[in-house]
XYZ file of C-alpha atoms in Angstrom:
291
model
C -19.330 74.820 -32.719
C -15.746 73.605 -32.802
C -14.812 72.131 -36.165
C -12.771 69.517 -34.326
C -15.151 67.461 -32.218
C -16.348 64.004 -31.308
C -17.571 62.400 -34.530
C -21.059 61.826 -33.127
C -21.388 65.514 -32.273
C -20.465 66.527 -35.806
C -22.844 63.999 -37.318
C -25.807 64.889 -35.085
C -25.439 68.560 -36.004
C -25.290 67.847 -39.738
C -27.781 65.028 -40.070
C -30.209 65.322 -37.144
C -30.525 68.924 -36.002
C -29.989 70.741 -39.317
C -33.132 69.168 -40.921
C -35.060 70.451 -37.881
C -34.178 74.012 -38.843
C -31.144 74.606 -36.626
C -28.074 76.315 -38.075
C -24.466 75.473 -37.210
C -21.229 77.256 -38.005
C -18.126 75.121 -37.579
C -14.904 76.994 -36.865
C -11.455 76.778 -35.309
C -11.743 77.405 -31.561
C -8.005 77.834 -31.054
C -8.414 81.474 -32.087
C -11.019 83.502 -30.166
C -11.190 86.027 -33.008
C -12.262 83.258 -35.393
C -15.080 82.339 -33.015
C -16.044 86.001 -32.735
C -16.258 86.367 -36.522
C -18.450 83.250 -36.709
C -21.056 84.763 -34.373
C -24.370 85.681 -36.010
C -27.372 87.697 -34.785
C -29.241 84.430 -34.211
C -26.404 82.632 -32.393
C -27.790 81.118 -29.201
C -25.045 78.746 -28.129
C -21.286 78.307 -28.417
C -20.189 74.682 -28.151
C -16.556 73.863 -27.444
C -14.543 70.820 -26.444
C -11.698 71.090 -23.936
C -9.590 69.260 -24.993
C -11.123 68.545 -28.400
C -11.641 65.004 -29.640
C -9.387 63.686 -31.113
C -6.847 66.456 -31.890
C -6.560 67.668 -28.267
C -6.761 71.293 -29.369
C -7.602 73.657 -26.524
C -9.702 76.798 -26.286
C -9.559 79.831 -24.026
C -12.604 79.086 -21.876
C -12.634 82.468 -20.135
C -12.411 84.482 -23.360
C -15.063 82.422 -25.165
C -17.390 82.519 -22.146
C -17.055 86.304 -22.077
C -17.829 86.424 -25.812
C -20.953 84.334 -25.255
C -22.154 86.569 -22.424
C -21.625 89.712 -24.507
C -23.796 88.252 -27.272
C -26.585 86.766 -25.156
C -25.518 83.173 -25.825
C -24.602 80.212 -23.656
C -21.159 78.620 -23.637
C -21.285 74.833 -23.342
C -18.063 72.853 -22.904
C -17.629 69.145 -23.492
C -14.858 68.384 -20.979
C -15.001 64.592 -21.223
C -11.291 64.234 -22.028
C -10.263 66.415 -19.085
C -12.701 65.285 -16.391
C -13.147 67.631 -13.403
C -9.899 66.215 -12.047
C -8.037 68.233 -14.700
C -10.335 71.057 -15.831
C -13.513 72.653 -14.444
C -14.931 74.980 -17.123
C -17.686 76.444 -14.922
C -14.946 77.875 -12.694
C -13.764 79.786 -15.770
C -17.117 81.230 -16.846
C -18.765 78.466 -18.877
C -22.530 78.028 -18.502
C -22.757 74.268 -18.880
C -20.419 71.287 -19.003
C -21.003 67.935 -20.678
C -19.334 64.777 -19.388
C -19.570 61.348 -20.972
C -19.788 59.151 -17.886
C -19.041 56.175 -20.139
C -15.409 57.275 -20.258
C -13.310 58.286 -17.237
C -16.097 58.306 -14.637
C -17.039 54.689 -15.327
C -13.540 53.760 -16.441
C -14.017 49.985 -16.709
C -15.798 49.439 -20.066
C -19.036 48.266 -18.439
C -21.706 50.979 -18.447
C -22.784 53.983 -20.493
C -24.081 57.310 -19.290
C -23.795 61.068 -19.550
C -24.111 64.168 -17.419
C -24.848 67.855 -17.957
C -23.621 70.195 -15.244
C -25.183 73.680 -15.160
C -23.975 76.950 -13.663
C -27.427 77.956 -12.359
C -30.488 76.154 -10.963
C -32.553 77.689 -13.784
C -30.424 76.058 -16.479
C -30.424 72.764 -14.586
C -34.243 72.862 -14.413
C -34.454 73.308 -18.202
C -32.199 70.313 -18.772
C -34.226 68.263 -16.293
C -37.442 69.139 -18.111
C -36.008 68.013 -21.472
C -34.752 64.839 -19.844
C -38.205 64.151 -18.435
C -39.927 64.754 -21.782
C -37.532 62.509 -23.709
C -37.212 59.854 -21.032
C -33.420 59.981 -21.201
C -32.581 58.481 -17.839
C -29.930 56.002 -16.789
C -31.048 52.610 -15.552
C -30.562 52.164 -11.775
C -27.886 49.487 -12.038
C -25.724 51.564 -14.390
C -26.127 54.544 -12.061
C -25.052 52.415 -9.090
C -21.950 51.092 -10.879
C -20.850 54.541 -12.068
C -21.296 55.950 -8.561
C -18.862 53.280 -7.362
C -16.279 53.568 -10.136
C -16.209 57.375 -9.977
C -14.753 57.094 -6.463
C -11.398 56.049 -7.955
C -11.426 58.415 -10.935
C -8.947 60.831 -9.361
C -6.433 58.064 -8.708
C -6.875 56.609 -12.188
C -6.498 59.949 -13.983
C -3.239 60.686 -12.149
C -1.755 57.336 -13.179
C -3.086 57.659 -16.732
C -1.511 61.113 -17.017
C 1.870 59.835 -15.840
C 1.752 56.892 -18.259
C 0.655 59.126 -21.155
C 3.570 61.480 -20.585
C 6.052 58.597 -20.696
C 4.518 57.158 -23.887
C 4.391 60.556 -25.600
C 8.062 61.102 -24.796
C 8.907 57.677 -26.272
C 6.944 58.382 -29.462
C 8.572 61.790 -30.036
C 11.858 60.128 -30.905
C 10.500 57.166 -32.904
C 11.503 57.131 -36.622
C 8.085 55.886 -37.790
C 6.220 58.677 -36.022
C 5.976 62.050 -37.768
C 4.059 63.973 -35.107
C 3.031 63.570 -31.452
C 0.432 65.696 -29.656
C 0.146 65.624 -25.885
C -0.557 68.697 -23.693
C 2.179 67.698 -21.261
C 4.962 67.878 -23.860
C 7.028 71.046 -24.195
C 6.436 70.759 -27.965
C 2.654 70.991 -27.602
C 1.581 74.094 -29.597
C -0.817 75.343 -26.897
C 1.342 74.476 -23.890
C 0.696 77.822 -22.170
C -3.069 77.300 -22.418
C -2.725 73.730 -21.131
C -0.781 74.952 -18.119
C -3.368 77.679 -17.489
C -6.439 75.450 -17.434
C -5.149 72.006 -16.438
C -5.087 71.488 -12.693
C -2.142 70.202 -10.638
C 0.125 69.719 -13.656
C -2.035 66.861 -14.964
C -2.678 66.621 -18.702
C -4.801 63.497 -19.038
C -4.552 60.074 -20.580
C -5.290 61.002 -24.212
C -2.675 61.596 -26.906
C -2.322 61.115 -30.623
C 0.375 60.623 -33.201
C 0.792 60.295 -36.960
C 2.411 57.158 -38.322
C 4.416 56.783 -41.526
C 2.486 54.680 -44.049
C -0.970 56.227 -43.845
C -4.136 54.181 -43.581
C -2.544 50.778 -44.171
C 0.039 51.294 -41.419
C -2.375 52.813 -38.902
C -4.928 50.022 -39.397
C -2.208 47.369 -39.143
C -0.907 48.907 -35.915
C -4.395 49.055 -34.421
C -5.240 45.479 -35.380
C -1.964 43.755 -34.526
C -0.636 45.447 -31.392
C -0.397 43.006 -28.501
C -1.543 43.174 -24.884
C -1.754 45.070 -22.649
C -3.210 47.277 -25.449
C -6.882 46.791 -26.333
C -9.016 47.604 -29.359
C -12.541 48.771 -28.595
C -14.918 51.680 -29.188
C -14.193 53.544 -25.976
C -11.659 55.655 -24.109
C -10.784 56.652 -20.563
C -10.762 53.101 -19.233
C -8.267 51.333 -17.000
C -7.129 49.456 -20.129
C -5.021 51.230 -22.746
C -6.952 51.547 -26.014
C -5.590 52.269 -29.492
C -7.705 53.614 -32.355
C -7.132 54.481 -36.000
C -9.695 57.297 -36.033
C -10.139 57.547 -39.822
C -11.644 54.062 -39.957
C -13.305 53.964 -36.537
C -14.394 56.847 -34.308
C -14.458 59.507 -37.041
C -15.362 57.339 -40.024
C -18.790 59.027 -40.176
C -17.234 62.446 -40.801
C -17.032 63.652 -44.386
C -13.485 62.868 -45.557
C -12.815 66.468 -46.576
C -13.935 67.674 -43.133
C -11.786 65.059 -41.433
C -8.663 65.974 -43.400
C -9.342 69.692 -43.007
C -9.105 69.530 -39.222
C -6.049 67.267 -39.300
C -7.388 63.738 -38.831
C -5.178 62.100 -41.436
C -5.254 58.496 -42.640
C -2.238 57.751 -40.436
C -3.768 59.336 -37.345
C -3.603 57.155 -34.221
C -5.435 58.111 -31.010
C -4.517 56.341 -27.825
C -6.281 56.320 -24.493
C -3.672 55.404 -21.921
C -4.671 53.150 -19.057
C -3.146 52.273 -15.710
C -0.999 49.279 -16.716
C 2.758 49.151 -16.188
C 4.077 51.768 -18.580
C 7.134 49.668 -19.488
C 4.824 46.933 -20.793
C 2.822 49.454 -22.833
C 5.922 50.973 -24.422
C 7.420 47.547 -25.201
C 4.253 46.358 -26.994
C 3.933 49.650 -28.854
C 7.577 49.535 -29.944
C 7.245 45.986 -31.247
C 4.055 46.811 -33.165
C 5.610 49.887 -34.762
C 8.550 47.798 -35.973
C 6.124 45.542 -37.871
C 4.305 48.415 -39.601
C-alpha cells in the first residue's frame, strides 16, 4: 500500500485491519522497483492512489498492474483526486478503482458516498456481496442528489484545473512559499507521468505548498484567510477549501510517518473551486502577508 495516502486509509490499515490478522507493507509507489521489492508470497492486493493524498505523487499504473498480475494479486487504485474526467485506471490495467463520491462527484458539500468500479463482473459481484452483508448502502436521497450533481462534474473539473494552474503559478514566485506541487507545473517532479495518464491536459483542482513558519503559520493561514476561501473537512467542491493537513486531515497519522512522507508542519493543501480566480489569488495573497 502506498505510504502516502488518505489519512483514514492509513489509520484503518494500522488500527482496524491489522488486529484482524491482515498484514500491510507501506512503501513509496513512485518507484515500481520499490513496490516489487515489497511484494511477499502472501501479497493479495496492491493499493495505490493516483494522485496520492495529499502529496499528489503519481504511480505508473500500467507497470504496477502488470506486477500485480504476475504475482496473482489485484491492483486497486483510489482515483478520487483525478476523477474519471482526468484518469481512468481500468483503461491502464488496474482491477478496481475507488472513488469518494463525497468529493468531485457530489461537489457541493451536501452528501457523502463512495463507489467501487471493477474490471470484471466477477469482481463486481464479490463487492456487491460484501456490501449486502455489511449493509453499506447509500440512502435514496443522497443517491438522487449525487446523480444530479455528477452531471456537471466534467465542467467543474475543467474550471477547477484552470484555476489551480493559475494559483500554483502565483505561489511559485511567492517569498513565503518554499515549495509548490501541482502536476500541471513544469517543475512538477513527475511531469512526464502526469502527462501520460492525465487526460486532455487536465491536472485537477488539488495542489499543495509549504509555507515559511511551520505549524503556527500554516494554522494561521488556514484560520484567517478570507472568502471566497472556505475551511471545512472536504475537497473537490465548487468552493475553494484550504487545509493545514498536519492538524486536520492527517492528524491521525503517527507524526514520524507523516514527516517521513513529506507532510510537514507547514504543509498546506488546497482544493480549488470554481470561483473567479482573481478573487482567490487576492485573498490568498493578503492572508500570506499576515502570516
